Each structure stands twice: as C-alpha cells, then as structure tokens.
Short mmCIF file of C-alpha atoms and ligand atoms in Angstrom, two decimals:
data_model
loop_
_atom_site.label_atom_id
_atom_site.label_comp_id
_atom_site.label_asym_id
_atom_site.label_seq_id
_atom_site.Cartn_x
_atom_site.Cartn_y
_atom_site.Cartn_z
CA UNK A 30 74.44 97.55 107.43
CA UNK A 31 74.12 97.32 103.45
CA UNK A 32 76.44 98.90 101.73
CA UNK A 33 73.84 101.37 100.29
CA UNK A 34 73.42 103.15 103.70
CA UNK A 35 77.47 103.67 104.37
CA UNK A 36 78.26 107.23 103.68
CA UNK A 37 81.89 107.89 104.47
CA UNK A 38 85.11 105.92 104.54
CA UNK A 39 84.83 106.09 108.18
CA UNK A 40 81.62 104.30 108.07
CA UNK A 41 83.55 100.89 106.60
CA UNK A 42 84.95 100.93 110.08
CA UNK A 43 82.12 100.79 112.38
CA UNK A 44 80.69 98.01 110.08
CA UNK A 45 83.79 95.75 109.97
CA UNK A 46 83.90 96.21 113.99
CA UNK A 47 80.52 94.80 114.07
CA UNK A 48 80.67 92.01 110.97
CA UNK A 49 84.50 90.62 112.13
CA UNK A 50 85.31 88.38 115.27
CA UNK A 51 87.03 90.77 117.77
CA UNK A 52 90.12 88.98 117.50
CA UNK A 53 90.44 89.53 113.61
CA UNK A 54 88.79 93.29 113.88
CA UNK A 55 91.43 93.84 116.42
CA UNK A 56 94.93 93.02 114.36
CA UNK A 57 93.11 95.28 111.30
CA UNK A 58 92.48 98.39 113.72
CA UNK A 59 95.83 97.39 115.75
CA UNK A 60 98.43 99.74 116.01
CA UNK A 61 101.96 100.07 118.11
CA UNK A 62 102.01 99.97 122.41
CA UNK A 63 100.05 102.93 123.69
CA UNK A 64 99.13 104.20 120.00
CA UNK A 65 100.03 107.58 119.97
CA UNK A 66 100.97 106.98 116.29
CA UNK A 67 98.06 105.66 115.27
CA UNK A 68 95.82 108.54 116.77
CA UNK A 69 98.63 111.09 115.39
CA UNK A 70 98.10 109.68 112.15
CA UNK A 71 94.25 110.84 112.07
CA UNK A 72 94.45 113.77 113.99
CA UNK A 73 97.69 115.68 112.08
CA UNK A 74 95.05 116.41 109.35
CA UNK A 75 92.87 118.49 111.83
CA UNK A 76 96.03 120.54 113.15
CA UNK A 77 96.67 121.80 109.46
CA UNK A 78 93.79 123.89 107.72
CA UNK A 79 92.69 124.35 104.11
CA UNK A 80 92.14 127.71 103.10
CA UNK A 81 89.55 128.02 100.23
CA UNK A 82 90.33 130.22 97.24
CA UNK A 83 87.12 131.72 95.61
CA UNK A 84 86.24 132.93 92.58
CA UNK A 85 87.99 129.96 90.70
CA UNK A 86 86.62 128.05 87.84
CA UNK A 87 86.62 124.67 89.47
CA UNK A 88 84.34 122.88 87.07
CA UNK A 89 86.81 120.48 85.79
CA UNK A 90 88.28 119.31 88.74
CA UNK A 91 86.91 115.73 87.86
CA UNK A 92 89.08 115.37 84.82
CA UNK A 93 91.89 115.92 86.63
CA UNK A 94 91.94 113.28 89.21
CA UNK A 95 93.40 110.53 87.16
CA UNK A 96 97.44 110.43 87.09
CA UNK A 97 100.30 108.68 86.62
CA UNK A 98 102.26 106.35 89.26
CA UNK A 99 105.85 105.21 88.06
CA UNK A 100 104.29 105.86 84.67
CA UNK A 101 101.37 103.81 84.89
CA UNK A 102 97.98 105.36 84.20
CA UNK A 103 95.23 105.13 86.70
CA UNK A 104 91.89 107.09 87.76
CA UNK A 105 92.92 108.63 91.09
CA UNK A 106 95.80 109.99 92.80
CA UNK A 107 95.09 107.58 95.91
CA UNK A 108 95.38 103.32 96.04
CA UNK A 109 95.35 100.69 98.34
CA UNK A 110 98.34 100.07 100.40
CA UNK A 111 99.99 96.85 101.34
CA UNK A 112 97.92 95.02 104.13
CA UNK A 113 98.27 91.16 105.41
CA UNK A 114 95.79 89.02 105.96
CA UNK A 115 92.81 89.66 103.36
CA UNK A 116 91.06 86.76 104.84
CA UNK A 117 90.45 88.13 108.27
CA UNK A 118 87.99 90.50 107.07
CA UNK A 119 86.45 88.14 103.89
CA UNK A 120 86.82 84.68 103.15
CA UNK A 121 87.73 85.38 99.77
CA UNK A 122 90.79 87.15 101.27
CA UNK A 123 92.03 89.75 98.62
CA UNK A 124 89.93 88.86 95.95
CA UNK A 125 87.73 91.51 96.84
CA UNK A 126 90.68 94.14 96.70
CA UNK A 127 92.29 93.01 93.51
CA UNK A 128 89.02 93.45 91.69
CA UNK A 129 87.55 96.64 93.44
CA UNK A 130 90.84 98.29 92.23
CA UNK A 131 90.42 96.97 89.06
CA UNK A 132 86.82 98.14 88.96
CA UNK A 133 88.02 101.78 90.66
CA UNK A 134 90.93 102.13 88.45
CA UNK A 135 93.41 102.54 90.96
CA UNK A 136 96.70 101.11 91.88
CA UNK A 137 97.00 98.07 94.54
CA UNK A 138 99.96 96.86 96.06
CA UNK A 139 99.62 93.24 97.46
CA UNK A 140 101.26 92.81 100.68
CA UNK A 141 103.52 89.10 100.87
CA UNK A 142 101.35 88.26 103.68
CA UNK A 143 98.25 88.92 101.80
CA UNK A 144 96.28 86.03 103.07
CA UNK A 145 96.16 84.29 99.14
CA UNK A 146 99.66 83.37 97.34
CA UNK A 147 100.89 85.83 95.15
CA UNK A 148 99.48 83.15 92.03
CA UNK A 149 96.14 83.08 93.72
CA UNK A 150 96.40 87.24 93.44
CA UNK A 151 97.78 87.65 89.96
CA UNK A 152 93.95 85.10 88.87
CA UNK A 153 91.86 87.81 90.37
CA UNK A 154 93.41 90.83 87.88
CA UNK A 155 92.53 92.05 85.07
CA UNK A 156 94.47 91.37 81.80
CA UNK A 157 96.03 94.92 81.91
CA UNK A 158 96.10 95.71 85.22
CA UNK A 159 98.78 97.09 87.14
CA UNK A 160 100.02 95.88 90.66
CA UNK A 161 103.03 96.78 92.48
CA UNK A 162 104.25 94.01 95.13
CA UNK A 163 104.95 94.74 98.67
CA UNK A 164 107.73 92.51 100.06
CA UNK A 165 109.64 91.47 103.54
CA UNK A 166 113.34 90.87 102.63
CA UNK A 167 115.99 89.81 104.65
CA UNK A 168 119.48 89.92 102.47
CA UNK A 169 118.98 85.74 101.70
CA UNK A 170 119.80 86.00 97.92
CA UNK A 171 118.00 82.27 97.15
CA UNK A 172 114.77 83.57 98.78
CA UNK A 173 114.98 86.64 97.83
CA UNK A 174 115.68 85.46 93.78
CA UNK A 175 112.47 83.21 93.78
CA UNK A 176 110.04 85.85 95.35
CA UNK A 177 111.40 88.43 92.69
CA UNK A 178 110.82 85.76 90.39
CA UNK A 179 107.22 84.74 91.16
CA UNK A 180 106.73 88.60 91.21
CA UNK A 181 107.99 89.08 87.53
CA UNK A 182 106.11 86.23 86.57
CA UNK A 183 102.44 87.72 88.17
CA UNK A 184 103.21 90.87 85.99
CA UNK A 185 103.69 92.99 88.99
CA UNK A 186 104.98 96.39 87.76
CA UNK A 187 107.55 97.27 90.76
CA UNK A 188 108.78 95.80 94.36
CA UNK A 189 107.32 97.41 96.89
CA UNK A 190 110.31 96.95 99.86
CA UNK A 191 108.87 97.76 103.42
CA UNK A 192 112.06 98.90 105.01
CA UNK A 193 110.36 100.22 108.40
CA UNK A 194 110.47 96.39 110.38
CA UNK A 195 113.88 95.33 111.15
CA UNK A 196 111.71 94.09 114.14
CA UNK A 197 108.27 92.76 114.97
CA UNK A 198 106.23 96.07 116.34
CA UNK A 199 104.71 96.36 119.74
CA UNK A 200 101.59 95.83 119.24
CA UNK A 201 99.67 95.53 122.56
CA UNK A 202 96.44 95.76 121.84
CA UNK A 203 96.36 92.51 119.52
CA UNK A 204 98.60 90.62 121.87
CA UNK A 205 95.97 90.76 124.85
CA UNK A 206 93.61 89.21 122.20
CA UNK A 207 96.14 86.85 121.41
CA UNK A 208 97.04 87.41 117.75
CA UNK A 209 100.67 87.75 117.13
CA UNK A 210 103.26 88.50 119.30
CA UNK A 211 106.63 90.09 118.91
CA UNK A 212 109.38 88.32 118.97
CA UNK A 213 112.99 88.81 119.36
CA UNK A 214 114.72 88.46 115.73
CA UNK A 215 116.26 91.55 114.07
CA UNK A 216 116.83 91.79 110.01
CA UNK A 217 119.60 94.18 108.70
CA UNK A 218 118.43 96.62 106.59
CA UNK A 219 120.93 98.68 105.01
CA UNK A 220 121.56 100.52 101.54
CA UNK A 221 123.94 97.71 100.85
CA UNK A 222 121.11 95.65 100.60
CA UNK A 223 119.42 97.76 98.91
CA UNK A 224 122.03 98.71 95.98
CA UNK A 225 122.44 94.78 95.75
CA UNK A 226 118.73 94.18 94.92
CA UNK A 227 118.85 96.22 92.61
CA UNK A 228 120.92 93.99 90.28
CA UNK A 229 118.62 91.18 91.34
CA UNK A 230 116.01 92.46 89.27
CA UNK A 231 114.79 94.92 86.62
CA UNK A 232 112.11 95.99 88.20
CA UNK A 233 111.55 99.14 90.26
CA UNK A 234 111.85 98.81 94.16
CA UNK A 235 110.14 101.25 95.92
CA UNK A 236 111.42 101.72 99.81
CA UNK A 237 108.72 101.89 101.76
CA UNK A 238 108.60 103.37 105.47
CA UNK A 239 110.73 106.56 104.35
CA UNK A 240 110.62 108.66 107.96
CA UNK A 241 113.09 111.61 107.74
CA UNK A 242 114.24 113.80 105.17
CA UNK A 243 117.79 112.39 105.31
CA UNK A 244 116.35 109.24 104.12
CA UNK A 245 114.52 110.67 101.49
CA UNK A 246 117.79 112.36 100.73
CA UNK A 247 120.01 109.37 100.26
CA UNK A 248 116.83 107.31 98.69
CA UNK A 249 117.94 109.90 95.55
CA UNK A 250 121.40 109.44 95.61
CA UNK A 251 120.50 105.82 95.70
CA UNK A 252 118.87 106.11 92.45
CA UNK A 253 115.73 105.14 93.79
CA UNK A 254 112.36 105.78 91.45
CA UNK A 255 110.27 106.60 94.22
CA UNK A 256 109.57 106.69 98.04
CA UNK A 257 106.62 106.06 100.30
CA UNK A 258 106.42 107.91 103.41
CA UNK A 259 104.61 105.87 106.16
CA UNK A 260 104.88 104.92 109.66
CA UNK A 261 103.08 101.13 108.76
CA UNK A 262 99.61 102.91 110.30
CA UNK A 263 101.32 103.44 113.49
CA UNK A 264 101.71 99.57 114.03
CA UNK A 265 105.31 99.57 114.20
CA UNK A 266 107.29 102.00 116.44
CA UNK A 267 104.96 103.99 118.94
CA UNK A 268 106.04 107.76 118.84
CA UNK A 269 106.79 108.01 115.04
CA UNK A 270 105.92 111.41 113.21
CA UNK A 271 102.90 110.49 110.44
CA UNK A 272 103.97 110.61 106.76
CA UNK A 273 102.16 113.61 106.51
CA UNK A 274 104.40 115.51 109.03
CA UNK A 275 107.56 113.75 107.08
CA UNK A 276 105.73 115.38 103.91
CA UNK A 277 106.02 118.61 105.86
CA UNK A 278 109.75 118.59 106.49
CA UNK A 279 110.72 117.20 102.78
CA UNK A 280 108.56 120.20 102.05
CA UNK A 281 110.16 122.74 104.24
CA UNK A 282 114.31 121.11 104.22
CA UNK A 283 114.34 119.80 100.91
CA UNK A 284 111.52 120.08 98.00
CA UNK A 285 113.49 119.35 95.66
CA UNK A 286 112.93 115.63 96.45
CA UNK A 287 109.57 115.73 95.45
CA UNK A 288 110.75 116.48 91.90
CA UNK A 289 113.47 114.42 91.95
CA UNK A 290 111.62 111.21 92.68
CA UNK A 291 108.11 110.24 92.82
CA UNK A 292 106.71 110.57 96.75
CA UNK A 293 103.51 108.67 97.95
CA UNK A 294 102.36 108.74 101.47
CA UNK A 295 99.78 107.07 103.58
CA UNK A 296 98.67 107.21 107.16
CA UNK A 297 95.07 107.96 108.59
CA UNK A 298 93.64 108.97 105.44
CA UNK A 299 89.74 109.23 106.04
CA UNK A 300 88.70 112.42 103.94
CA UNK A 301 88.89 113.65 100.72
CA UNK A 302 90.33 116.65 102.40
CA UNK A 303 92.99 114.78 103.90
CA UNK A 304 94.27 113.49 100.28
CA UNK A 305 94.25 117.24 98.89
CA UNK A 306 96.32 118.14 101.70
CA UNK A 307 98.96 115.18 101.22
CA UNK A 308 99.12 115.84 97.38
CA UNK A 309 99.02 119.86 98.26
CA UNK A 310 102.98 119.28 99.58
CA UNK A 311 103.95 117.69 96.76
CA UNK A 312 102.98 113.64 97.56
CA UNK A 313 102.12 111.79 93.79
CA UNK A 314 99.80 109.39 95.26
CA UNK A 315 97.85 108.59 98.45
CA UNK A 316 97.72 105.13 100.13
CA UNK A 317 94.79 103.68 102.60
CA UNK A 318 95.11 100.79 104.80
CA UNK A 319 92.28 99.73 106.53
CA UNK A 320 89.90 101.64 105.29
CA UNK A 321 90.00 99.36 101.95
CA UNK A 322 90.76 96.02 104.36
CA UNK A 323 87.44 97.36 105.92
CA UNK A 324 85.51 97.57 102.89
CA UNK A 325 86.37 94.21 101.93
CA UNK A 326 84.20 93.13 103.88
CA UNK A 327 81.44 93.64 101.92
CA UNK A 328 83.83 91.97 98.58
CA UNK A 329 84.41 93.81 95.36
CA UNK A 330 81.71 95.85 96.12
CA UNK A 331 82.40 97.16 99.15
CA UNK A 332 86.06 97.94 97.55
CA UNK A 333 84.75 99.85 94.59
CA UNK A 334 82.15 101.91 96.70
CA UNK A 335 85.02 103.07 98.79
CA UNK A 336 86.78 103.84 95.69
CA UNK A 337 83.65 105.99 94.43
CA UNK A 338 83.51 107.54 97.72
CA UNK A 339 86.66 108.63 97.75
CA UNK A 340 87.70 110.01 94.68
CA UNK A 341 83.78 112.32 94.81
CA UNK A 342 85.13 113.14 98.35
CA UNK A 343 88.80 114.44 96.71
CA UNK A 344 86.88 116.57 94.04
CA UNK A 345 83.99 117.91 95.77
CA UNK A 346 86.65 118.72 98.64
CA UNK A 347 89.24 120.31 95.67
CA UNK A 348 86.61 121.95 94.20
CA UNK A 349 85.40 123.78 97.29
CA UNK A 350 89.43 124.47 97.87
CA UNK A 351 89.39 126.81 94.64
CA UNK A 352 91.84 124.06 92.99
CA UNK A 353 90.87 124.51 89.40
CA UNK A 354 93.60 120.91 88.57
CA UNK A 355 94.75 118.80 90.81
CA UNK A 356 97.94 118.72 89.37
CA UNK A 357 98.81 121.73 90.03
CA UNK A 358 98.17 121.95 93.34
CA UNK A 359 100.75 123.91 95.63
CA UNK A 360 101.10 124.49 99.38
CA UNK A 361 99.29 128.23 99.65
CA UNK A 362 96.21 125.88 99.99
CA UNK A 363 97.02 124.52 103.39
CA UNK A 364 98.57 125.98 106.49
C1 FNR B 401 99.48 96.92 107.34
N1 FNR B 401 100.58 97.53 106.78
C2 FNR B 401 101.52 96.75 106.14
N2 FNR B 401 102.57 97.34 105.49
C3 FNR B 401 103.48 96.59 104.84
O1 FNR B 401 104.40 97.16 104.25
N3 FNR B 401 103.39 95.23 104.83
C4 FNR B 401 102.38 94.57 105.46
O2 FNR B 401 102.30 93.34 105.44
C5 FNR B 401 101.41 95.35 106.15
N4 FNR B 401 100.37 94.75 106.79
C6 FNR B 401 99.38 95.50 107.35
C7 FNR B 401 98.27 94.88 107.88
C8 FNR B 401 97.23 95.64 108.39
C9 FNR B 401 96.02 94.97 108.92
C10 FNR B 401 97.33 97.06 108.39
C11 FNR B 401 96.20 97.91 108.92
C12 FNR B 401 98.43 97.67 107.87
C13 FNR B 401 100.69 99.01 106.72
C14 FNR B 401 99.96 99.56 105.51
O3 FNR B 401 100.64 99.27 104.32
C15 FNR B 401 99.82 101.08 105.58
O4 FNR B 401 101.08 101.67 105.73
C16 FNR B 401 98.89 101.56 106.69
O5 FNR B 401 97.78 100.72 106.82
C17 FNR B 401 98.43 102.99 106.41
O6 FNR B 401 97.66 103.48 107.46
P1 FNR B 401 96.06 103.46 107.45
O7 FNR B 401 95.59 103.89 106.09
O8 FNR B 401 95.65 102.06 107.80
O9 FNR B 401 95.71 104.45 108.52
#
C-alpha cells in the first residue's frame, strides 16, 4: 500500500509481509524456537496499565521529546536498534535507515551485519550525524583492533557490544525456510573481555543484551557509560524475560542504576504508549527493531514516516497520561 495510507507502526508490518519474499520476511519477523519471547515482548505492555492524571497542563509535551543519549542531542527519546541484513527488506540495504534517522533526528546504531560495509554506511550520513556501532566480538585482539578502527574512522560515537550470543539462537521458524541455521561454536564472553576492550579504544562500549539486575549491577562497577536491556527481539534464547520486565526489577531491586548509568531498552515496541511506559521506569532511550527494518521498505521515506509516527504517537499518548515533560516522568504513571 502507499505509504500515505499506513497509519500505525504496526501497519509497516503487514506491508513488508506482503512486499518481501517469504524467506527474507521470515528472518526479519523470526524469533527464538517456540517464540514465547517474542510474543512476551509485545504482550508485557498490555499486562501493565497507564493511569491518566487530569487536570495537567500538558501543552508542551512536544518540546520535551528531544534528549540526550551519551550526551549527544537528538529529537526523540526512541532510535533504531541494531538489525542485519538491510538488504532483505530494500535493495539499497541501510541506506534508507541511515538517512530516515538523519531526516527524524534520532539515533541509529548500525548492526556489523548490516547488509552494506560499515564505509558504505558512514556515505549515507549526514556531516554531523551521530551513529553508535553495534559489534560481534570474540576476544581476537587483531580483529577486534581493525573493526574498532574502521569504527573510529566512520565517526561512530560509541561501540555498541551485543553481549547476549555466545551462541547462534534457535531460531526455528527461519530454519524451515532455510535461512540460517545454528551452529555449534561458542564465544567467551566475560568482563575480562570486556575491561580489556576498554583499553583498545576511547570510545564508549555500550553492553548490549543486559538481562538481570546483577548484570546491570556489575555493568556499574565496570565503569560502563550505559546499558541496553534487550532479549535480541526474542531471537536468541526462547523463555527470556523482555527488557521491559528487566526495567521492572532494576526498578524495584536497584534504581539507583538508572542514575548511575544511562539505561535504554528495546523489545516489542509498537505504541507510543509502550515508549512512555519504558521511559516511565527510568529507561533514557527506546530502541525498535523491525518495525524500522519494516519501514525500509518503502526507503528513507518509509523510515522518516515511522519516525513521525512515532514520536506524535509518544506525545499525544504523554499528553493524554497527564505528563506535563517527559523528562520527568516517574513510575505513579504505570502499574
Ligand atoms: C536483530 N537484532 C540484532 N541485535 C544485535 O545486537 N545485532 C544484530 O546483528 C541484530 N540483528 C537483528 C536482525 C533482525 C532482523 C532483527 C529483527 C533483530 C536485535 C535488535 O537489535 C533488537 O534488539 C530487536 O529487534 C528489538 O526487538 P523488536 O523491536 O524487533 O521487537
């Protein structure tokens, strides 16, 4: 359908199904063995309610949607998280991201296995925009020294590290279509590893794939500038709790966290509603997977009317929540 007639996030969905070969709609919407995750991750948001205030002066919510992430300054509190393979869903592959988020104003992290290099990426970006890079690593210093330096050299702002795959995932549903399969090799991922990056580079790593409070725990004695809760969209271990239900137990075991690091989150994020709640516990900034690889479909336009969509959605949604500023949101809203 055109792009004009698309009213919801959810909407980028049905047309990608139709618009992609099954094979390539299937690894997008993919996620681990029976996919209990995957559902979780949408349907946590309905088992947790808003509860409106009225009689608040909510006419400026607008104004307060753009914020800061690791310092940088962008539009919205939400941005596009890591996915591989930009060129299943467009043959321009990420182009179409790279620019919408330019467009949009909003963060994008490049995932290594984005379908262009990481070269081809840095082209497609403004002169000032920021990027944060998602990377694989497996503890061999040589490779790991040239991909941090290809990433200083694209002017990425911080590593994103995806520490939630020290194996392949499940993932059954793609397999009987015949895209990937899992295979039996096993990276160590420890804080070693971690604490020796570190003096690899001066940029930020983010860990990404936080799961438990404990983690988020040692991620601060680790000196690390900020977390991202996620269970990889439910593609990697069937039966993991969403980021939003880690988000809850940070919240309830340990809030300090959320002050003494920067938190962002993703997970079945559809709604504006489902961003307040997120950034209601105390999460900096919201990430979306496939809704954004579905919107590339339709290029940088498709991208940046997602954006729109999304950040009206978050302050109509705010707004009708009795949050006068987003930023200083707090938990009485949702139960
Ligand atoms: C991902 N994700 C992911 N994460 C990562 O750290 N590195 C990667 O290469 C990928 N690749 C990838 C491909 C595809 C097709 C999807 C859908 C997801 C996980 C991604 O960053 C994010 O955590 C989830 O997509 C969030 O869930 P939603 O928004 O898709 O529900």
């Amino acid at each position: 359908p055109p792009l004009d007639q698309l009213v919801g996030l959810p909407d980028f969905d049905a047309a990608a199904r139709r618009h992609m070969s099954t094979q390539n709609y299937t690894y997008y919407r993919n996620g681990a063995a029976g996919e209990w995750s995957y559902r979780n991750n949408l349907e946590v948001f309905n088992r947790y309610v808003l509860k409106p205030k009225t009689m608040v002066d909510v006419t400026n919510i607008e104004s307060t949607l753009p914020t800061t992430i690791l310092g940088h300054n962008f539009s919205a509190p939400f941005f596009i998280s890591p996915c591989a393979r930009g060129g299943y869903g467009n043959v321009d592959g990420e182009k179409g991201l790279v620019e919408g988020a330019a467009a949009g104003d909003i963060l994008y992290m490049p995932a290594i296995y984005a379908s262009l290099t990481i070269e081809d990426i840095a082209t497609y970006k403004t002169d000032d925009q920021v990027t944060f890079q998602q990377v694989y690593l497996d503890g061999n210093d040589t490779a790991t020294q040239l991909i941090f330096d290809r990433i200083q050299k694209s002017n990425s702002k911080a590593i994103v590290f995806t520490i939630d795959s020290a194996a392949d995932g499940n993932r059954h549903r793609a397999a009987r279509y015949g895209v990937g399969s899992a295979d039996s090799s096993y990276t160590l991922i420890t804080w070693d590893l971690y604490d020796h990056l570190r003096t690899m580079t001066d940029l930020p790593i983010i860990l990404k794939g936080i799961q438990t409070v404990e983690d988020a725990q040692a991620a601060v004695e680790h000196g690390v500038p900020a977390i991202y809760l996620s269970n990889h969209g439910g593609r990697q271990i069937d039966g993991a709790r969403s980021a939003f239900e880690v988000a809850i137990e940070i919240h309830q075991k340990a809030p300090e966290v959320f002050s003494q690091l920067e938190v962002y989150a993703d997970g079945g994020v559809r709604y504006g509603a489902d961003v307040v709640k997120m950034l209601a516990l105390g999460v900096k900034a919201v990430g979306l997977g496939r809704p954004f690889m579905y919107a590339n479909v339709y290029g940088t336009e498709g991208v940046t009317r997602a954006i729109e969509m999304l950040k009206h959605e978050v302050a109509i949604d705010a707004a009708n929540a009795g949050i006068a500023d987003l930023h200083k949101i707090d938990t009485s809203v949702v139960s």
